[in-house]
XYZ file of C-alpha atoms in Angstrom:
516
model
C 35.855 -17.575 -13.676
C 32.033 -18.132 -14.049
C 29.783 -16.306 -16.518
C 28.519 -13.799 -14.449
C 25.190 -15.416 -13.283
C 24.381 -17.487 -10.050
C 25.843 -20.753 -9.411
C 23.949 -23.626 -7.834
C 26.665 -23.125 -4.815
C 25.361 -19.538 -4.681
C 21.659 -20.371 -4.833
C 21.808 -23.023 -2.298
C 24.413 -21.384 0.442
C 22.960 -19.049 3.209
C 26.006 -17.831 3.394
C 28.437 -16.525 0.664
C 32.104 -15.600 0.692
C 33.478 -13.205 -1.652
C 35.570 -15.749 -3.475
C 32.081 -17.754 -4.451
C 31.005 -14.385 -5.604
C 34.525 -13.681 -7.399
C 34.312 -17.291 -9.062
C 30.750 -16.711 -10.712
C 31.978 -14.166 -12.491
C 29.948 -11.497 -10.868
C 31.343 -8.177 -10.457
C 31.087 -7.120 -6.712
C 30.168 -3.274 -6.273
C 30.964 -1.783 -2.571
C 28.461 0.811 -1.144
C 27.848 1.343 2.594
C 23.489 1.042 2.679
C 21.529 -0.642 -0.031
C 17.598 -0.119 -0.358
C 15.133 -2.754 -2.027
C 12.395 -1.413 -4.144
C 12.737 1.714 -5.545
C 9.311 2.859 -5.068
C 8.095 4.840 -1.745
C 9.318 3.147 1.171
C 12.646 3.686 -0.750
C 12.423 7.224 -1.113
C 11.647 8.534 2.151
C 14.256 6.348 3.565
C 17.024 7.914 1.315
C 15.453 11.282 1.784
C 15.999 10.951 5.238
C 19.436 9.541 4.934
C 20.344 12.650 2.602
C 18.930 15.394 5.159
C 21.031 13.349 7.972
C 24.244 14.207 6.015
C 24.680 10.862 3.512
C 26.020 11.255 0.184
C 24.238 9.796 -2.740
C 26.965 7.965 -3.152
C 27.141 6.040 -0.170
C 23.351 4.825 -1.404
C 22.047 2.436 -4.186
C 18.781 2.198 -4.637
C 17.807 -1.407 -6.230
C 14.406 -1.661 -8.310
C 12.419 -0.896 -11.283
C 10.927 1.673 -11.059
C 12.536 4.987 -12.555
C 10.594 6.887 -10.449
C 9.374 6.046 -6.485
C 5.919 6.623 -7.254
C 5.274 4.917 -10.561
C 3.956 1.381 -8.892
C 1.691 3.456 -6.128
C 0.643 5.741 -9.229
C -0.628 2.421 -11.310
C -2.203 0.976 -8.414
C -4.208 4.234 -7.389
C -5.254 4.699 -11.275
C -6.943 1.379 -11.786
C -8.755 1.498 -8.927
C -10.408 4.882 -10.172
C -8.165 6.955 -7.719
C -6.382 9.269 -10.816
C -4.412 12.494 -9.934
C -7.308 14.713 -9.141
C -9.157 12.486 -6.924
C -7.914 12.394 -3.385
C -6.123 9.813 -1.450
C -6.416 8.635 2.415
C -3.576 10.182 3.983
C -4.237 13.085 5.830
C -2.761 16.399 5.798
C 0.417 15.990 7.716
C 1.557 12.736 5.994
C 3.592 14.240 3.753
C 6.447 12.130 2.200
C 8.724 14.470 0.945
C 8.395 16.147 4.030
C 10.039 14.898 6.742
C 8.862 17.590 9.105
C 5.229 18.088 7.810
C 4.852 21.393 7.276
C 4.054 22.989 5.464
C 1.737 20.331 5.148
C -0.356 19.367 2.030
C -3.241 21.508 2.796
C -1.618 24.742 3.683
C 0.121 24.003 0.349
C -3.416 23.543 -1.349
C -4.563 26.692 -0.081
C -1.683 28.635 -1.485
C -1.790 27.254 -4.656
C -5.791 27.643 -5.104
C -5.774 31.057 -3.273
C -8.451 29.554 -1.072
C -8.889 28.855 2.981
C -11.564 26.101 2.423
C -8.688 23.667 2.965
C -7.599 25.497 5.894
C -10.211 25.416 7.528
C -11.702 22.078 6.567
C -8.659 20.701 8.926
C -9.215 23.264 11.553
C -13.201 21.838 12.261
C -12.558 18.323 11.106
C -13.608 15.812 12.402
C -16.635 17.167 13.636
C -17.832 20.154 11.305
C -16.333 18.202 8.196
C -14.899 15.275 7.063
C -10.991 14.628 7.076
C -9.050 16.576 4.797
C -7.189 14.283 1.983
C -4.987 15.472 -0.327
C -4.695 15.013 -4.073
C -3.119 12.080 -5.575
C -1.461 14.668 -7.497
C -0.440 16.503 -5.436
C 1.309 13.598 -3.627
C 3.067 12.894 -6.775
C 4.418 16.415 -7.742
C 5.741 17.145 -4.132
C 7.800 13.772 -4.011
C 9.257 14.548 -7.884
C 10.258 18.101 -6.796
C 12.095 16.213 -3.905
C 13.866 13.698 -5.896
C 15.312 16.389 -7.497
C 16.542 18.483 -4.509
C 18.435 15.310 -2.734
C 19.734 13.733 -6.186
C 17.864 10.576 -5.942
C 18.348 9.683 -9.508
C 22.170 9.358 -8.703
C 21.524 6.768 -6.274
C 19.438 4.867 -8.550
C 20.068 1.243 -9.857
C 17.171 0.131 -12.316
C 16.787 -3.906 -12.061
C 15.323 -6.650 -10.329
C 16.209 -7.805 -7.143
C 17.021 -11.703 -7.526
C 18.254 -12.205 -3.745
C 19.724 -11.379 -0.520
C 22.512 -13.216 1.256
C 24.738 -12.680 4.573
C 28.848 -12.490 3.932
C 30.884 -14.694 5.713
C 32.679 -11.905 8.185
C 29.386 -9.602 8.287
C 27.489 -7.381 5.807
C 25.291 -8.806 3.168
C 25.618 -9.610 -0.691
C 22.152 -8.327 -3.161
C 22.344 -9.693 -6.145
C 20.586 -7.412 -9.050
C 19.586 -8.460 -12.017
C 20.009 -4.997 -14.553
C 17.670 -4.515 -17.792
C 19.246 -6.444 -20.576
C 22.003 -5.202 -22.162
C 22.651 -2.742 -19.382
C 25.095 -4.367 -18.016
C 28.370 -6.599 -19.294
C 27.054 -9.997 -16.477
C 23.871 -10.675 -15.715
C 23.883 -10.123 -12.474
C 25.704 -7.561 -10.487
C 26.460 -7.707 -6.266
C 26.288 -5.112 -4.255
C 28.180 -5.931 -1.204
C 26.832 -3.741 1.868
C 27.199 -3.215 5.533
C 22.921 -2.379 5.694
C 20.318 -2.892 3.735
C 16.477 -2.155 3.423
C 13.725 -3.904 1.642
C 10.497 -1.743 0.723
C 8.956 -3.899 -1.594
C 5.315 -2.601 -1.498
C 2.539 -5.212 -1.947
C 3.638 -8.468 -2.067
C 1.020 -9.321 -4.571
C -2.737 -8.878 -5.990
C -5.188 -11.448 -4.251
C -7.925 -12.869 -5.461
C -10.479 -14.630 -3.686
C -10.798 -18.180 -3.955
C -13.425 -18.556 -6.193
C -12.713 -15.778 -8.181
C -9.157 -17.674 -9.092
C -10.599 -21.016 -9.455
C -12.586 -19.138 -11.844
C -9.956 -18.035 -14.060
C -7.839 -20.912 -13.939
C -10.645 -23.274 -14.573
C -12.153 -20.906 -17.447
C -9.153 -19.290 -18.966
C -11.079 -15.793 -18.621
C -10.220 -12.735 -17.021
C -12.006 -10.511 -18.758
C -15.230 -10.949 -17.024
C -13.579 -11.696 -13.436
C -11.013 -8.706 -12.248
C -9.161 -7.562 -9.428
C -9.997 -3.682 -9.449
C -6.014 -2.933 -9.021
C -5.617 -4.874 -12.482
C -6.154 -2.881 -15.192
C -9.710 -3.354 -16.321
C -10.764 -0.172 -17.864
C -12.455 -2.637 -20.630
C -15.014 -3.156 -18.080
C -16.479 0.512 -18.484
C -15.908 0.653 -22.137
C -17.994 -2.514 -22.547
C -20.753 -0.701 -20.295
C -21.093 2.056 -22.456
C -21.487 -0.080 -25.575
C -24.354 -2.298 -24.017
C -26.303 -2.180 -20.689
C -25.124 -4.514 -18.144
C -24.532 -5.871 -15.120
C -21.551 -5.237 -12.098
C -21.027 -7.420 -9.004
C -19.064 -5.569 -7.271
C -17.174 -7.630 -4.146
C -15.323 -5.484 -1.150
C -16.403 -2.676 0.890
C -13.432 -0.680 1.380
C -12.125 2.588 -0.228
C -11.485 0.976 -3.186
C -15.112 -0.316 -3.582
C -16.369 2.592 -2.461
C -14.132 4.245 -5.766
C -14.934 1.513 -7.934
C -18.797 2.511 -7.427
C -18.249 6.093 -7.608
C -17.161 5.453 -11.323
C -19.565 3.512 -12.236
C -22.032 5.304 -11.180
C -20.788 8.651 -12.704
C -20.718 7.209 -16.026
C -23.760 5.764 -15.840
C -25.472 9.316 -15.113
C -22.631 11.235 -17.542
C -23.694 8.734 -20.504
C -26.842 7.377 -19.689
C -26.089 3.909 -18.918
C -28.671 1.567 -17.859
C -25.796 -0.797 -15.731
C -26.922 -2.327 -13.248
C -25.099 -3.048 -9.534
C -25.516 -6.354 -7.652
C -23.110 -5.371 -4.384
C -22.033 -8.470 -2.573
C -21.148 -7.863 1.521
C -19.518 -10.601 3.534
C -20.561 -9.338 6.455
C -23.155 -6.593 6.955
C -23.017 -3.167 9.434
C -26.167 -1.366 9.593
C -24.771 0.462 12.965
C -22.533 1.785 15.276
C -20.441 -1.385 16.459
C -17.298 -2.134 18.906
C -15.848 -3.462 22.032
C -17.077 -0.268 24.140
C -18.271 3.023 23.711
C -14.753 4.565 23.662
C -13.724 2.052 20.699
C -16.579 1.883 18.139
C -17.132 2.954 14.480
C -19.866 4.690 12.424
C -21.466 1.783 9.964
C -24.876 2.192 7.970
C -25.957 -0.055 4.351
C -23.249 -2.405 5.098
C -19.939 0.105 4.920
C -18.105 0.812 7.993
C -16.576 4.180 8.403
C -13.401 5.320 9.614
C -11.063 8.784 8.332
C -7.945 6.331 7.501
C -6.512 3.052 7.723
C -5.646 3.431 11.100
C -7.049 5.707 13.906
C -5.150 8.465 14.689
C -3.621 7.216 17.682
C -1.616 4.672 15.719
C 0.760 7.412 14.779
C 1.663 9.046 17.804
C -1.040 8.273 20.349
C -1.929 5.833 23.231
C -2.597 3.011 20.513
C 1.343 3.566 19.229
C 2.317 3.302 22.712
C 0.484 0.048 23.585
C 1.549 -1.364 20.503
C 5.125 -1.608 21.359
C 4.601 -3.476 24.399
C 2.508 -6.126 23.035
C 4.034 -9.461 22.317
C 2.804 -12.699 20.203
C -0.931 -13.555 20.760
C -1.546 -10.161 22.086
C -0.059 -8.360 19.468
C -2.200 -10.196 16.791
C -5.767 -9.993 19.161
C -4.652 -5.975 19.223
C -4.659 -6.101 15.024
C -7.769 -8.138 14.807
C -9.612 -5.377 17.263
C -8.468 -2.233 14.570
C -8.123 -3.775 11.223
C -11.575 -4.285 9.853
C -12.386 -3.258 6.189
C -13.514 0.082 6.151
C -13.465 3.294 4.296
C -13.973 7.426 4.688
C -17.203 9.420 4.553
C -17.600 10.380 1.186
C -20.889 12.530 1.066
C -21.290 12.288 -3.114
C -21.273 8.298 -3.255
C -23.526 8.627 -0.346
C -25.864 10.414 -2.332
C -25.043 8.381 -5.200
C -26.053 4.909 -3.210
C -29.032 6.263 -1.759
C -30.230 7.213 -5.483
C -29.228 3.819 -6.626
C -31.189 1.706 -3.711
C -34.562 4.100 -4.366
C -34.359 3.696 -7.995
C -33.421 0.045 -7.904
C -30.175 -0.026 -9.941
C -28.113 -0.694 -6.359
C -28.865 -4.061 -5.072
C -27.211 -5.749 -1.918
C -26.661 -9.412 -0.963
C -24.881 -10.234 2.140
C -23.378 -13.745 2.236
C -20.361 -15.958 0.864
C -19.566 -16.696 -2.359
C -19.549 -20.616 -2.963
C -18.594 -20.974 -6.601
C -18.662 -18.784 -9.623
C -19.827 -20.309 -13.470
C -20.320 -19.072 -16.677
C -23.902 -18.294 -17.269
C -25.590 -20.616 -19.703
C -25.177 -18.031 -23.141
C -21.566 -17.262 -22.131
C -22.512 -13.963 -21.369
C -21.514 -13.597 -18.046
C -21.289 -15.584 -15.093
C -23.201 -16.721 -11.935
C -22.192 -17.187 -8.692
C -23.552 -19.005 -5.965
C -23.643 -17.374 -2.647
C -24.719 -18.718 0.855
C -26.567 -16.095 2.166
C -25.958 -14.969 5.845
C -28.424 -15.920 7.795
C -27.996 -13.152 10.330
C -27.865 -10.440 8.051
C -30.154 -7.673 9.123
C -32.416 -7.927 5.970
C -34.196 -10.481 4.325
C -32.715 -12.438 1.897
C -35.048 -15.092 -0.508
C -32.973 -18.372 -1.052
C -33.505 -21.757 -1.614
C -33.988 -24.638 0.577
C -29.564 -25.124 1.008
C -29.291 -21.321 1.966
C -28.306 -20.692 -1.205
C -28.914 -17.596 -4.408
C -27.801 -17.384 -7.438
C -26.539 -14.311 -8.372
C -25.893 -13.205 -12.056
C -23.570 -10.299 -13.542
C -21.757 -9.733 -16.691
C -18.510 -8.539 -14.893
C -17.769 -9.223 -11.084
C -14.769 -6.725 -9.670
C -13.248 -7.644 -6.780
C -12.304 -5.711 -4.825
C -10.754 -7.282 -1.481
C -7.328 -5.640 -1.900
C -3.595 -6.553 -2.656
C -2.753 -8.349 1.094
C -1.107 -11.674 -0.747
C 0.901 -14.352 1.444
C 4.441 -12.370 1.709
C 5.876 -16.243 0.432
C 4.057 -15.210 -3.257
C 6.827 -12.476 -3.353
C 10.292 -14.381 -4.368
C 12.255 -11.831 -2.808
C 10.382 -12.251 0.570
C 10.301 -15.776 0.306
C 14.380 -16.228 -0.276
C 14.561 -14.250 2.815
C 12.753 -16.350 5.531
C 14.864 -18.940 3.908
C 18.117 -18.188 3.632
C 18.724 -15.305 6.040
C 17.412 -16.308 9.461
C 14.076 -13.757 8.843
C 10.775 -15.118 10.473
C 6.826 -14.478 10.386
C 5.316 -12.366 12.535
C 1.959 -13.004 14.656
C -0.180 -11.936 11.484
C 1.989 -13.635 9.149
C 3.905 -11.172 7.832
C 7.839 -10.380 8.037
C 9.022 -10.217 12.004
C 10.767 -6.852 12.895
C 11.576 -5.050 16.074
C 11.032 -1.520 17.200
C 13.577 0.070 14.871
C 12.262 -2.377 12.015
C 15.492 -4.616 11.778
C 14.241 -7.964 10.286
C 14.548 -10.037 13.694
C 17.310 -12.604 13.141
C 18.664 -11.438 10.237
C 21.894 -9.455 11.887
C 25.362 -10.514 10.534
C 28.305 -9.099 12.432
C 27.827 -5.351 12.311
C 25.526 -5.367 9.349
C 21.751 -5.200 9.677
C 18.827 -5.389 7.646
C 15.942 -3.741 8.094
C 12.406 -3.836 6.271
C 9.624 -1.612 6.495
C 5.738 -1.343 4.238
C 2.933 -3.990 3.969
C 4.734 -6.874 4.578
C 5.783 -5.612 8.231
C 2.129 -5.597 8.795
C 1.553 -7.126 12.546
C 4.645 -5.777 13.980
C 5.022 -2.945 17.156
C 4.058 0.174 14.861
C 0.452 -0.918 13.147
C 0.266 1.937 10.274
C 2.799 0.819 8.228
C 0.773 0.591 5.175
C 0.770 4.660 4.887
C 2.184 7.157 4.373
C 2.751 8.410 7.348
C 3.575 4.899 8.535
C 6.639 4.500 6.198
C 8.081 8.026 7.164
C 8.145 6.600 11.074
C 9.610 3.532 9.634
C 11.955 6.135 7.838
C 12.447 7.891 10.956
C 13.200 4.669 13.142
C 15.673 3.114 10.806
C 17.851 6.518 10.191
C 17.805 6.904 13.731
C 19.168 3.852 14.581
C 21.769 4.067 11.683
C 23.084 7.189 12.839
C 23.611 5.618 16.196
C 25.720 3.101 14.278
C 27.682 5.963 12.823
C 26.077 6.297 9.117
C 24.694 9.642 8.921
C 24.499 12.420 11.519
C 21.709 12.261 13.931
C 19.126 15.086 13.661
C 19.429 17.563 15.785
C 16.999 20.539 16.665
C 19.813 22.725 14.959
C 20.191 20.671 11.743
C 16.639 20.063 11.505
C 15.645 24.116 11.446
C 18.548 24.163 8.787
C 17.593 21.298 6.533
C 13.734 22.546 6.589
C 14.997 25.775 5.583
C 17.035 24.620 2.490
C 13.564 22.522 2.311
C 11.563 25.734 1.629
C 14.121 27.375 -0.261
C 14.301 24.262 -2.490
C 18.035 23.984 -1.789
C 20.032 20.791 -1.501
C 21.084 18.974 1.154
C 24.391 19.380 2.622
């Protein structure tokens, strides 16, 4: 017998027996569905399982986290989205909540003993902007729902080292445990389904922003704004200074917000130098049925995703696209943009009149230290077409100085920087997508991964480009939820939900009763 770890035969086989398994020494655990991740693609998934009539038992959730929102938590914090600021998911997109309601803002409005939530969704969009909920809010309402379905029981802490198909059907996952938590190193879990929900398959950086750091050794003064760089506004309080701030998303958008209230809650003298690739001063789009709001470079949108991506005609049209089409479709909807905030409106505005908010519109060349160390400089080819004017020197060229530069262009990394994702596409027959992400179908089953009667399904960012386009959400993991329950209960694993068992599981819901 081996020591418990993987063999070179194991690493190097697409397919594993359970005698090559046996012979490495690694102890084989049976359970009917596995899920990869342990964070929130995870959890609604099991949740749904659980009100469908699984047992914990019949469950093991693989990851790290002890909690599912503990990696979305981190991520939201850092980019200066903490527990009382609000999200981007709108009222109804509710992940402990498979049916919605009551949704987060009725639940606001009971708690605060107020209708201003109430009735900002009733005249929104067109009286007032969409209603978001709390980060905290999100967080509470999933913990109070770990606790009713017994997710902790279905738990397995560790790292996810691989996935394999069994000769004969099903699939092998190999987890690495915490040290000393186990008697091998690894442990199997031998399953007929499994799910991955990985999240983010990494933090990007833009390409002179890395060749920065790995030429430099520094990443202090160059940061991704979903690192954590909180040393960034200490520094600014202990000396005036100067932010380039890169992105024009929600997170930018955040990222400004905090600057700018500490410089007015402390008096700061920081300065903002906001670099734009591309620059919307108006209303743009196709045609006057598919255009958004832009002004000062920012283009606006409620969420991600329009509406219709979750249950409208853009849903609908989605799942009939194929290849080239498909990806043309994404291209049209997926352009950086962020909500109507009216305070960092205000804020902005104060900042261009007083001169502390500065714009450039270009691309960013190269990025040096400045000549005292104290910062850097970048070099930026200014756009020629932007709709302002822009000084530069003969080559099209500025030079652009700040102490710090945050970027902040957002976590979308290749899905091959994720070892998990890359073992998959291969050793398990999975493919890429039209916008280079992981292939699924309709009831996100990784296209060509089926073994026998097993299947394994995948659903989050890394399905991006497939025949639901939200799936970055909320909202779009509980329909990825929703489409891979459904089509296990049609394999027999679970009980399909029924109008019946639906009124009766969103009763024990309210009463905060288990599952049965």
């Amino acid at each position: 017998m081996g020591g418990g770890d993987l063999t070179p035969e194991l690493i190097d086989s697409d397919f594993w027996t359970d005698a090559m398994v046996e012979a490495a020494g690694i102890p084989i655990v049976d359970v009917p569905f596995v899920t990869v991740g342990s964070g929130i693609g995870s959890f609604i998934t099991v949740d749904y399982l659980r009100i469908c009539g699984v047992p914990a038992e019949a469950i093991a959730v693989l990851g790290p986290q002890d909690v599912p929102w503990h990696s979305y938590e981190y991520l939201t914090r850092v980019s200066q989205i903490p527990r009382g600021e609000r999200l981007r998911s709108d009222s109804a997109s509710t992940p402990d909540n498979i049916w919605g309601f009551p949704s987060y803002a009725v639940r606001e409005a009971w708690a605060d003993r107020t209708f201003a939530p109430l009735w900002n969704v009733l005249v929104e969009p067109i009286f007032a902007n969409y209603y978001t909920p709390k980060a905290g809010q999100a967080f509470e309402s999933m913990a109070r729902e770990c606790d009713r379905i017994g997710y902790a029981r279905s738990l397995r802490q560790g790292q996810v080292r691989m996935i394999r198909r069994r000769v004969g059907g099903d699939y092998f996952t190999i987890l690495t445990p915490p040290q000393g938590a186990a008697p091998t190193k690894r442990i199997a879990y031998r399953s007929r389904w499994v799910h991955v929900a990985i999240g983010y398959p990494g933090i990007r950086l833009l390409p002179d922003l890395q060749a920065f750091r790995e030429t430099y050794r520094d990443a202090s003064k160059v940061v991704n704004a979903y690192e954590s760089h909180e040393h960034v506004y200490q520094a600014l309080q202990r000396r005036p200074g100067t932010v380039m701030i890169r992105g024009a998303g929600i997170v930018a958008s955040r990222i400004l917000q905090r600057l700018i209230d500490d410089r007015d809650r402390f008096g700061l003298q920081t300065q903002i130098v906001h670099l734009f690739r591309t620059y919307a001063d108006k209303p743009y789009g196709p045609s006057i049925f598919k255009r958004r709001k832009a002004s000062h470079g920012w283009t606006y949108q409620g969420f991600n995703y329009p509406k219709s991506a979750w249950g409208g005609q853009l849903k609908a049209r989605m799942r009939k696209l194929e290849g080239h089409e498909r990806a043309a479709a994404y291209q049209e909807i997926s352009s950086t943009n962020t909500p109507i905030r009216a305070n960092w409106q205000r804020q902005l505005e104060r900042g261009r009149t007083q001169g502390w908010y500065r714009v450039a519109v270009g691309t960013a060349e190269s990025l040096v230290p400045a000549p005292n160390g104290a910062g850097v400089v970048a070099t930026v080819r200014v756009d020629p077409h932007a709709p302002m004017d822009q000084p530069h020197r003969p080559d099209g060229t500025i030079e652009l100085y700040a102490d710090y530069v945050i970027d902040c262009t957002g976590l979308e990394a290749d899905v091959r920087e994720h070892r998990l994702l890359a073992d998959l596409l291969d050793h398990t027959g999975a493919g890429i997508n039209p916008v280079g992400r992981m292939d699924v179908d309709r009831t996100f089953e990784l296209i060509g991964t089926r073994n026998g009667a097993g299947r394994l399904y995948a659903s989050g960012s890394a399905t991006l480009g497939g025949y639901f386009p939200g799936v970055d959400t909320f909202l779009g993991l509980q329909i990825a939820g929703l489409e891979i329950v459904d089509d296990l209960a049609a394999q027999g694993f679970g009980r399909k939900l029924t109008p019946a068992r639906s009124v009766a599981q969103w009763w024990r819901w309210m009463n905060r009763r288990g599952v049965d």
